[in-house]
Amino acid sequence: MYVAALVFGILIAAVWLGSIFIGRRKKEYAVGFFHPYTNDGGGGERVLWCAVRAIQAEDPDLACIIYTGDDATPQSLASRAHRQFGVKLNSLPKVMRLHRRHWVESRTYPFLTLLGQSLGSMVLGMEALMQFTPLIFIDTSGYAFTYPIACLLGCKVVSYTHYPTISSDMVAKVLSRRAAFNNNLVIARSCFLSILKAIYYQILMISYGLAGRCVHLAMVNSSWTKSHIEKIWGIHDRIKLVYPPCDTRTLQELPLERNSTSIYFISVAQFRPEKAHGMQLEAFANLLNRLNKGNNSDPVRSGNIRLKLVGSCRNEEDKGRVVNLKQRCSELGIADKVDFLINVSYRELVELLGAATAGIHSMIDEHFGIVVVEYMAAGAIPIAHNSAGPKMDIVVEQSAGKVGFLATSVDEFASAMMEVINMSMEKRMEMASLARERAKLFSETQFDQDFKAAMSKILAEIRSSHKENVCT
C-alpha cells in the first residue's frame, strides 16, 4: 500500500507542479465530456450522448465540450448520435481533438498494460484540459487517473463508471491461476508469476482508489459496479446508482410475435475479447448438434436456424478478431449458419432485434448489460451470463414468472437456446411480455431523470458561482 501511495503521490506532485508552471487556467462556463473514442458504438457512447442531451436541457447556456481522439466535427457527432442511437441533441457540441490517444491504447503497452494505460490517460487528460478547462469535467469512459488532474485545475469532477478498471475480483482470478483474455496461460501456469501479477494488481487497485477519491460525484451503472466502487474508492456519500439509458421506447413498439419457421439468435456486442464471442459460437454448434440428433421433420431442425453476430469494429485489432471468429466458424462446421453484421445503422439494428427469437450475451462480469435490456424490450428472450449486472439487476425472476435465462458454460447456453426453441408460442410470448415490462425500468427517460437529479447540486453550485463572477 505504501508503495502505491508513493508512486501515486509522485505522479500527482508532478501534475501539481505542472499546473503551477502552466498557470491556473481560467475555467469556462462549460461541461467537458472526456470520451476519447466517440465512434465505439457501444453502451458507453449512448450514455455520452444522453448525458449531453440532459445537460443541454437543464442549462442551454452551458456549453458542452467533447474531448475526442476521432476526426470529428460538431455536425458529424450530432449526426452520429441521432443516426446510431436515436439521440437528438438540442444544440451542436463543441469538439476538442485529442492527438495523443495512442497513449491509452492497449497495443502501446505489450507489458504492464493497465499501468501504461492508466499513466497514459493522465497525459491525455492533461492534453484535453490544457486545450480547454471547463467548470465541470465529466469522464464517461472510465479513465479515473484523469480525475486528480481535473481536480487540481479547479474543475468539478464527475464520473460515470461502467466498470472498475481494477478490482479484487481480478486479483482473485489471477491468484486462482485461471487463464483468461487478460491473464495469459504462461502466467496462469506459474505460481511465482501469478503472485507477482497479483501484487502488481493490488498496487494498481490502491492507486485507482486514490484517484477515484478526487471525484465530486460518481455515477455508477449497476449494483455490481456500485459495490466495487464503494469498496475501492471509499466515497459512499458521493456515489449514485444511475442505470444506463436503453432504447426501450423504440424497441417496445415492435411486435412480440416471431416467425416460428425461420428462427435466429442474435448477439449484439463490440468485437472485443471480453465479449466471449467464441463461447457463443461453441454453444451454437452444440445446439445444432443436438438438433441434428432430433426430429428432422421439424422445419427448425432441418437447418432453418441461424446465429447473427452484430457489432462494431473500433480498429484493426477488432477486424482481426472478426477474421478469427469466421475461421472458428469454419472449424466448428457452422460457417454457413452464422452471419457477421459489422457497424450496422441504428435502424438496421432495430429491424434485426425485432425479428430475433432470442438474444445472447456471454460476457463474464458484464457491469450492466444494456444490450440485454434491449433484447427484452424488443421481445427477444435474453440468454445472458450468470454474473454481475444481468444477474443482479436485469434478468431477475419476477413474481409472475421468468423473464429470460442465465447461463455460465457452453453447455448451459446451448441448453437455454434449446429451451427457447422448444417453447410453445404462448409460453414464449408470455416470457417476452414479462421481459418487456421489466425493461421499462431502464429507459432513456429514467436515465434522463436520474442523471439530472444526480447532477442538480453541482449544476446549482456552478450557476451560482458563474452569476457572482458575472456580477463582479
Coordinates of C-alpha atoms in Angstrom, one line a residue:
M1 CA 0.0 0.0 0.0
Y2 CA 2.8 2.4 0.9
V3 CA 4.5 1.7 -2.5
A4 CA 1.2 2.5 -4.3
A5 CA 0.7 5.7 -2.3
L6 CA 4.3 6.8 -3.0
V7 CA 4.1 6.2 -6.8
F8 CA 0.7 7.9 -7.0
G9 CA 1.9 10.8 -4.8
I10 CA 4.9 11.4 -7.1
L11 CA 2.6 11.4 -10.1
I12 CA 0.2 13.9 -8.6
A13 CA 3.0 16.1 -7.4
A14 CA 4.3 16.2 -10.9
V15 CA 0.9 17.2 -12.2
W16 CA 0.6 19.8 -9.5
L17 CA 3.9 21.4 -10.3
G18 CA 3.0 21.3 -13.9
S19 CA -0.3 23.1 -13.2
I20 CA 1.6 25.8 -11.3
F21 CA 4.1 26.2 -14.1
I22 CA 1.4 26.5 -16.7
G23 CA -0.7 28.7 -14.5
R24 CA -4.1 28.5 -13.0
R25 CA -6.2 28.5 -16.1
K26 CA -9.4 30.4 -16.4
K27 CA -12.3 27.9 -16.4
E28 CA -15.0 28.4 -19.0
Y29 CA -18.8 28.1 -18.3
A30 CA -18.9 24.7 -19.9
V31 CA -19.1 21.0 -19.3
G32 CA -16.3 18.9 -20.7
F33 CA -17.0 15.3 -21.6
F34 CA -13.9 13.1 -21.7
H35 CA -14.7 10.4 -24.2
P36 CA -11.6 9.6 -26.4
Y37 CA -13.5 7.1 -28.6
T38 CA -16.7 8.7 -29.9
N39 CA -17.1 6.0 -32.5
D40 CA -17.0 2.9 -30.4
G41 CA -20.7 2.2 -31.0
G42 CA -21.3 0.7 -27.6
G43 CA -23.4 1.5 -24.5
G44 CA -20.8 3.9 -23.2
E45 CA -21.3 6.1 -26.3
R46 CA -25.0 6.1 -25.8
V47 CA -24.5 7.3 -22.2
L48 CA -22.3 10.1 -23.5
W49 CA -25.0 11.4 -25.9
C50 CA -27.9 11.0 -23.5
A51 CA -25.8 12.8 -20.8
V52 CA -25.0 15.7 -23.3
R53 CA -28.7 16.0 -24.1
A54 CA -29.6 16.1 -20.4
I55 CA -27.1 18.8 -19.7
Q56 CA -28.3 20.9 -22.7
A57 CA -31.9 20.6 -21.5
E58 CA -31.0 21.6 -17.9
D59 CA -28.9 24.6 -18.9
P60 CA -28.9 25.7 -22.6
D61 CA -26.2 28.3 -21.8
L62 CA -23.8 25.7 -20.5
A63 CA -21.6 24.7 -23.4
C64 CA -20.9 21.0 -23.9
I65 CA -17.4 20.2 -25.0
I66 CA -16.4 16.7 -26.3
Y67 CA -12.8 15.6 -25.9
T68 CA -12.3 13.0 -28.6
G69 CA -9.4 11.4 -30.5
D70 CA -11.6 10.9 -33.5
D71 CA -11.5 13.2 -36.6
A72 CA -14.9 14.6 -35.9
T73 CA -16.9 17.9 -36.2
P74 CA -19.8 19.2 -34.2
Q75 CA -22.1 18.3 -37.1
S76 CA -20.7 14.8 -37.5
L77 CA -21.0 14.0 -33.8
A78 CA -24.6 15.3 -33.6
S79 CA -25.5 13.3 -36.7
R80 CA -23.9 10.2 -35.4
A81 CA -25.7 10.5 -32.1
H82 CA -29.0 10.6 -33.9
R83 CA -28.2 8.1 -36.6
Q84 CA -26.6 5.5 -34.3
F85 CA -28.6 5.9 -31.1
G86 CA -31.7 7.9 -31.9
V87 CA -30.5 10.7 -29.6
K88 CA -31.3 14.2 -31.0
L89 CA -29.1 16.8 -29.3
N90 CA -30.6 20.2 -28.6
S91 CA -27.6 22.0 -30.0
L92 CA -24.3 21.2 -31.5
P93 CA -21.5 20.3 -29.1
K94 CA -18.0 21.8 -29.4
V95 CA -15.1 19.5 -30.2
M96 CA -11.6 19.4 -28.8
R97 CA -9.4 17.0 -30.7
L98 CA -7.0 14.8 -28.8
H99 CA -3.8 13.9 -30.7
R100 CA -2.3 11.6 -28.1
R101 CA -5.0 8.9 -27.9
H102 CA -2.4 6.2 -28.6
W103 CA -1.2 6.8 -25.0
V104 CA -4.3 4.9 -23.8
E105 CA -4.4 2.1 -26.3
S106 CA -3.5 -1.4 -25.1
R107 CA -1.3 -2.1 -28.1
T108 CA 1.0 0.7 -26.9
Y109 CA 1.9 -1.4 -23.8
P110 CA 2.7 -5.0 -24.5
F111 CA 3.6 -5.4 -20.9
L112 CA 2.1 -3.8 -17.7
T113 CA -0.8 -2.8 -20.0
L114 CA -3.2 -1.5 -17.3
L115 CA -0.4 0.6 -15.7
G116 CA 0.6 2.0 -19.0
Q117 CA -2.9 2.9 -20.0
S118 CA -3.6 4.5 -16.6
L119 CA -0.5 6.7 -16.8
G120 CA -1.2 7.4 -20.4
S121 CA -4.7 8.6 -19.6
M122 CA -3.0 11.3 -17.4
V123 CA -1.1 12.5 -20.4
L124 CA -4.3 12.5 -22.5
G125 CA -6.2 14.2 -19.7
M126 CA -3.6 16.9 -19.4
E127 CA -3.8 17.5 -23.2
A128 CA -7.5 17.8 -23.0
L129 CA -7.6 20.2 -20.1
M130 CA -4.8 22.4 -21.4
Q131 CA -6.8 22.9 -24.6
F132 CA -9.9 23.9 -22.7
T133 CA -10.6 23.9 -19.0
P134 CA -14.4 23.6 -18.2
L135 CA -16.1 24.2 -14.9
I136 CA -17.3 20.6 -14.9
F137 CA -15.2 17.7 -16.1
I138 CA -17.2 14.5 -16.8
D139 CA -15.5 11.3 -17.7
T140 CA -17.8 8.8 -19.4
S141 CA -15.1 6.3 -20.4
G142 CA -13.6 5.2 -17.1
Y143 CA -10.2 7.0 -17.1
A144 CA -10.0 7.6 -13.4
F145 CA -6.4 8.7 -13.4
T146 CA -7.5 11.9 -15.1
Y147 CA -9.5 13.0 -12.0
P148 CA -6.6 14.3 -9.9
I149 CA -5.6 16.5 -12.9
A150 CA -9.0 18.0 -13.4
C151 CA -9.4 18.5 -9.6
L152 CA -6.0 20.3 -9.3
L153 CA -7.1 22.6 -12.2
G154 CA -10.2 23.5 -10.2
C155 CA -12.9 21.6 -12.1
K156 CA -15.8 19.9 -10.5
V157 CA -15.1 16.2 -11.3
V158 CA -17.9 13.8 -12.3
S159 CA -17.5 10.3 -13.4
Y160 CA -20.0 7.8 -15.0
T161 CA -18.3 4.5 -14.2
H162 CA -19.4 1.5 -16.3
Y163 CA -16.8 -0.9 -14.9
P164 CA -14.0 -0.7 -12.4
T165 CA -10.6 -0.5 -14.1
I166 CA -9.2 -2.9 -11.5
S167 CA -11.0 -4.9 -8.7
S168 CA -10.5 -7.5 -6.1
D169 CA -12.2 -10.0 -8.4
M170 CA -9.3 -9.6 -10.9
V171 CA -6.8 -10.2 -8.2
A172 CA -8.7 -13.3 -7.1
K173 CA -8.8 -14.6 -10.7
V174 CA -5.0 -14.2 -11.0
L175 CA -4.4 -16.0 -7.7
S176 CA -6.7 -18.8 -8.8
R177 CA -4.4 -19.2 -11.8
R178 CA -7.2 -19.3 -14.3
A179 CA -6.2 -18.4 -17.9
A180 CA -8.4 -15.7 -19.5
F181 CA -8.2 -12.9 -22.1
N182 CA -6.4 -10.7 -19.5
N183 CA -4.4 -13.5 -17.9
N184 CA -2.3 -15.5 -20.3
L185 CA -1.5 -19.1 -20.0
V186 CA 2.2 -18.6 -19.2
I187 CA 1.3 -16.5 -16.1
A188 CA -1.6 -18.8 -15.1
R189 CA 0.8 -21.8 -15.1
S190 CA 3.4 -20.2 -12.9
C191 CA 2.8 -19.7 -9.2
F192 CA 5.6 -17.1 -8.9
L193 CA 4.3 -15.1 -11.9
S194 CA 0.7 -15.2 -10.6
I195 CA 1.8 -13.9 -7.2
L196 CA 3.9 -11.2 -8.8
K197 CA 0.9 -10.1 -11.1
A198 CA -1.4 -10.2 -8.1
I199 CA 0.9 -7.8 -6.2
Y200 CA 1.0 -5.5 -9.3
Y201 CA -2.8 -5.6 -9.5
Q202 CA -3.0 -4.8 -5.8
I203 CA -0.7 -1.8 -6.1
L204 CA -2.7 -0.6 -9.1
M205 CA -6.0 -1.0 -7.3
I206 CA -4.9 1.1 -4.4
S207 CA -3.7 3.9 -6.8
Y208 CA -7.0 3.6 -8.6
G209 CA -8.8 4.1 -5.3
L210 CA -6.8 7.2 -4.5
A211 CA -7.6 8.7 -8.0
G212 CA -11.3 7.9 -7.5
R213 CA -11.5 9.8 -4.3
C214 CA -10.9 13.0 -6.3
V215 CA -14.4 13.0 -7.8
H216 CA -17.1 15.2 -6.5
L217 CA -19.8 12.9 -7.9
A218 CA -19.5 9.3 -9.0
M219 CA -22.4 7.8 -11.0
V220 CA -22.4 4.0 -11.5
N221 CA -24.4 1.9 -13.9
S222 CA -25.3 -1.1 -11.8
S223 CA -25.5 -2.7 -8.3
W224 CA -22.4 -4.7 -9.1
T225 CA -20.3 -1.7 -10.1
K226 CA -21.6 0.3 -7.2
S227 CA -20.4 -2.3 -4.7
H228 CA -17.0 -2.4 -6.2
I229 CA -16.5 1.3 -6.5
E230 CA -17.7 1.8 -2.9
K231 CA -15.1 -0.7 -1.7
I232 CA -12.2 0.7 -3.8
W233 CA -12.9 4.4 -3.8
G234 CA -14.3 4.6 -0.3
I235 CA -16.7 7.5 -1.1
H236 CA -20.1 6.1 -0.2
D237 CA -21.7 9.6 0.1
R238 CA -20.7 10.7 -3.4
I239 CA -21.9 7.6 -5.3
K240 CA -25.2 7.5 -7.2
L241 CA -26.7 4.5 -9.0
V242 CA -27.9 5.7 -12.4
Y243 CA -28.9 2.9 -14.7
P244 CA -27.7 3.5 -18.3
P245 CA -30.1 4.6 -21.0
C246 CA -31.6 1.8 -23.0
D247 CA -33.7 2.4 -26.1
T248 CA -36.8 0.8 -24.7
R249 CA -39.2 3.3 -26.2
T250 CA -38.4 2.5 -29.8
L251 CA -37.9 -1.2 -29.2
Q252 CA -41.1 -1.7 -27.2
E253 CA -43.1 -0.7 -30.2
L254 CA -42.0 -3.8 -32.1
P255 CA -44.4 -6.7 -32.2
L256 CA -43.8 -9.6 -29.8
E257 CA -44.7 -12.2 -32.4
R258 CA -41.9 -14.0 -34.2
N259 CA -41.6 -16.2 -37.3
S260 CA -41.8 -19.8 -36.0
T261 CA -40.3 -21.4 -39.1
S262 CA -37.3 -19.1 -39.5
I263 CA -35.6 -18.7 -36.2
Y264 CA -32.4 -16.8 -35.4
F265 CA -30.5 -15.9 -32.3
I266 CA -28.8 -12.5 -32.2
S267 CA -25.7 -11.4 -30.4
V268 CA -25.1 -7.6 -30.2
A269 CA -21.7 -6.7 -28.9
Q270 CA -18.5 -4.9 -29.9
F271 CA -15.9 -7.4 -31.2
R272 CA -13.7 -7.3 -28.2
P273 CA -12.2 -10.3 -26.4
E274 CA -14.1 -9.9 -23.2
K275 CA -17.4 -10.3 -25.1
A276 CA -16.7 -14.0 -25.4
H277 CA -18.0 -14.5 -29.0
G278 CA -16.1 -17.8 -29.1
M279 CA -18.3 -19.2 -26.4
Q280 CA -21.4 -18.2 -28.4
L281 CA -20.1 -20.0 -31.5
E282 CA -19.4 -23.1 -29.5
A283 CA -22.8 -23.0 -27.8
F284 CA -24.5 -22.6 -31.2
A285 CA -22.5 -25.5 -32.6
N286 CA -23.5 -27.5 -29.6
L287 CA -27.2 -26.6 -30.2
L288 CA -27.0 -27.6 -33.9
N289 CA -25.5 -31.0 -32.9
R290 CA -28.4 -31.6 -30.5
L291 CA -31.0 -30.6 -33.2
N292 CA -29.4 -32.8 -35.8
K293 CA -29.9 -35.8 -33.5
G294 CA -33.6 -34.9 -33.1
N295 CA -36.6 -35.0 -35.3
N296 CA -35.6 -33.7 -38.8
S297 CA -39.2 -33.3 -40.0
D298 CA -39.4 -30.1 -37.9
P299 CA -38.5 -27.1 -40.1
V300 CA -36.3 -25.7 -37.4
R301 CA -34.4 -29.0 -37.0
S302 CA -34.0 -29.2 -40.8
G303 CA -31.5 -26.4 -40.6
N304 CA -33.7 -23.2 -40.7
I305 CA -31.9 -21.6 -37.8
R306 CA -29.1 -19.1 -37.7
L307 CA -26.9 -17.0 -35.4
K308 CA -26.3 -13.4 -36.2
L309 CA -23.3 -11.6 -34.7
V310 CA -23.9 -7.9 -34.8
G311 CA -21.3 -5.4 -33.6
S312 CA -18.8 -2.6 -34.3
C313 CA -15.1 -2.7 -35.0
R314 CA -13.1 0.1 -33.4
N315 CA -9.8 -0.6 -35.0
E316 CA -7.7 -3.2 -36.9
E317 CA -7.4 -5.4 -33.9
D318 CA -11.2 -5.8 -33.8
K319 CA -11.3 -6.5 -37.5
G320 CA -8.7 -9.2 -36.9
R321 CA -10.9 -10.8 -34.2
V322 CA -13.8 -11.0 -36.7
V323 CA -11.5 -12.8 -39.2
N324 CA -10.5 -15.2 -36.4
L325 CA -14.2 -15.8 -35.4
K326 CA -15.0 -16.6 -39.0
Q327 CA -12.2 -19.1 -39.0
R328 CA -13.6 -20.6 -35.8
C329 CA -17.0 -21.0 -37.5
S330 CA -15.3 -23.0 -40.3
E331 CA -13.6 -25.2 -37.7
L332 CA -16.9 -25.8 -36.0
G333 CA -18.7 -26.5 -39.3
I334 CA -21.2 -23.7 -38.8
A335 CA -19.9 -21.1 -41.2
D336 CA -23.0 -21.3 -43.4
K337 CA -25.3 -20.7 -40.5
V338 CA -23.6 -17.7 -38.9
D339 CA -23.9 -14.1 -40.2
F340 CA -21.4 -11.3 -39.3
L341 CA -23.0 -7.9 -39.5
I342 CA -20.5 -5.1 -38.9
N343 CA -21.2 -1.5 -38.0
V344 CA -24.9 -1.6 -38.8
S345 CA -27.0 1.5 -38.6
Y346 CA -29.4 2.0 -35.7
R347 CA -32.4 1.4 -38.0
E348 CA -30.9 -1.9 -39.2
L349 CA -30.3 -2.9 -35.6
V350 CA -33.9 -2.2 -34.6
E351 CA -35.1 -4.4 -37.5
L352 CA -32.7 -7.2 -36.5
L353 CA -33.8 -7.1 -32.9
G354 CA -37.5 -7.0 -33.9
A355 CA -37.2 -10.4 -35.7
A356 CA -34.9 -12.2 -33.3
T357 CA -36.3 -15.1 -31.3
A358 CA -33.6 -14.7 -28.5
G359 CA -30.6 -12.6 -27.7
I360 CA -27.3 -13.9 -26.4
H361 CA -24.8 -12.1 -24.2
S362 CA -21.9 -14.1 -22.8
M363 CA -19.5 -11.7 -21.2
I364 CA -18.4 -12.7 -17.7
D365 CA -19.0 -10.0 -15.1
E366 CA -20.7 -7.6 -17.5
H367 CA -21.0 -4.5 -15.4
F368 CA -24.6 -3.8 -16.6
G369 CA -25.6 -5.1 -20.0
I370 CA -27.6 -2.5 -22.0
V371 CA -28.0 -4.9 -24.8
V372 CA -29.7 -7.5 -22.6
V373 CA -32.3 -4.9 -21.7
E374 CA -32.6 -4.1 -25.4
Y375 CA -33.3 -7.8 -26.2
M376 CA -36.0 -7.7 -23.6
A377 CA -37.6 -4.5 -24.8
A378 CA -37.6 -5.8 -28.4
G379 CA -39.3 -9.1 -27.5
A380 CA -36.2 -11.3 -27.9
I381 CA -35.8 -13.7 -25.0
P382 CA -32.5 -12.8 -23.2
I383 CA -29.9 -15.5 -22.6
A384 CA -27.1 -13.8 -20.5
H385 CA -24.1 -14.8 -18.5
N386 CA -25.0 -15.6 -14.9
S387 CA -22.9 -12.9 -13.3
A388 CA -22.8 -9.2 -12.4
G389 CA -25.3 -6.8 -14.0
P390 CA -27.5 -9.3 -15.9
K391 CA -27.8 -11.5 -12.8
M392 CA -28.2 -8.7 -10.1
D393 CA -30.2 -6.1 -12.0
I394 CA -31.8 -7.3 -15.3
V395 CA -32.7 -10.9 -15.8
V396 CA -34.3 -11.1 -12.3
E397 CA -37.2 -13.5 -12.0
Q398 CA -40.5 -11.8 -11.2
S399 CA -43.4 -13.0 -9.2
A400 CA -45.3 -13.6 -12.4
G401 CA -42.5 -15.7 -13.9
K402 CA -39.1 -15.8 -15.6
V403 CA -38.0 -13.0 -17.9
G404 CA -35.1 -14.9 -19.5
F405 CA -32.2 -17.3 -18.9
L406 CA -28.9 -17.1 -17.2
A407 CA -26.0 -19.5 -18.1
T408 CA -22.4 -20.0 -17.4
S409 CA -20.9 -22.7 -19.6
V410 CA -21.2 -23.6 -23.3
D411 CA -23.5 -26.5 -22.4
E412 CA -25.8 -24.2 -20.3
F413 CA -26.0 -21.6 -23.1
A414 CA -26.8 -24.4 -25.6
S415 CA -29.5 -25.8 -23.2
A416 CA -31.1 -22.4 -22.8
M417 CA -31.2 -21.9 -26.6
M418 CA -32.8 -25.4 -26.9
E419 CA -35.4 -24.5 -24.3
V420 CA -36.3 -21.3 -26.2
I421 CA -36.7 -23.3 -29.4
N422 CA -38.9 -25.9 -27.7
M423 CA -41.2 -23.3 -26.1
S424 CA -44.7 -23.1 -27.4
M425 CA -45.7 -19.8 -29.0
E426 CA -47.9 -19.0 -26.0
K427 CA -45.1 -19.6 -23.5
R428 CA -42.6 -17.6 -25.4
M429 CA -45.0 -14.7 -25.8
E430 CA -45.7 -14.8 -22.0
M431 CA -42.0 -14.7 -21.2
A432 CA -41.3 -12.0 -23.8
S433 CA -44.1 -9.8 -22.4
L434 CA -42.8 -10.1 -18.8
A435 CA -39.3 -9.2 -20.0
R436 CA -40.6 -6.2 -21.9
E437 CA -42.3 -4.9 -18.8
R438 CA -39.1 -5.2 -16.8
A439 CA -37.1 -3.4 -19.5
K440 CA -39.2 -0.2 -18.8
L441 CA -37.1 0.2 -15.6
F442 CA -34.1 1.0 -17.7
S443 CA -35.5 3.5 -20.2
E444 CA -33.8 6.7 -21.6
T445 CA -36.5 8.7 -19.8
Q446 CA -35.5 7.1 -16.5
F447 CA -31.8 7.8 -17.1
D448 CA -32.6 11.4 -18.0
Q449 CA -34.4 11.9 -14.7
D450 CA -31.8 10.1 -12.6
F451 CA -28.9 11.9 -14.3
K452 CA -30.4 15.3 -13.8
A453 CA -31.2 14.6 -10.2
A454 CA -27.6 13.4 -9.5
M455 CA -26.2 16.5 -11.2
S456 CA -28.6 19.0 -9.7
K457 CA -26.4 20.1 -6.8
I458 CA -23.2 20.6 -8.9
L459 CA -25.1 22.4 -11.6
A460 CA -26.7 24.7 -9.0
E461 CA -23.3 25.4 -7.5
I462 CA -21.7 26.5 -10.8
R463 CA -24.7 28.6 -11.8
S464 CA -24.4 30.5 -8.5
S465 CA -20.6 30.9 -8.9
H466 CA -21.0 32.0 -12.5
K467 CA -23.6 34.6 -11.6
E468 CA -21.3 36.0 -8.9
N469 CA -18.4 36.2 -11.3
V470 CA -20.5 37.9 -14.0
C471 CA -21.8 40.5 -11.5
T472 CA -18.2 41.3 -10.3

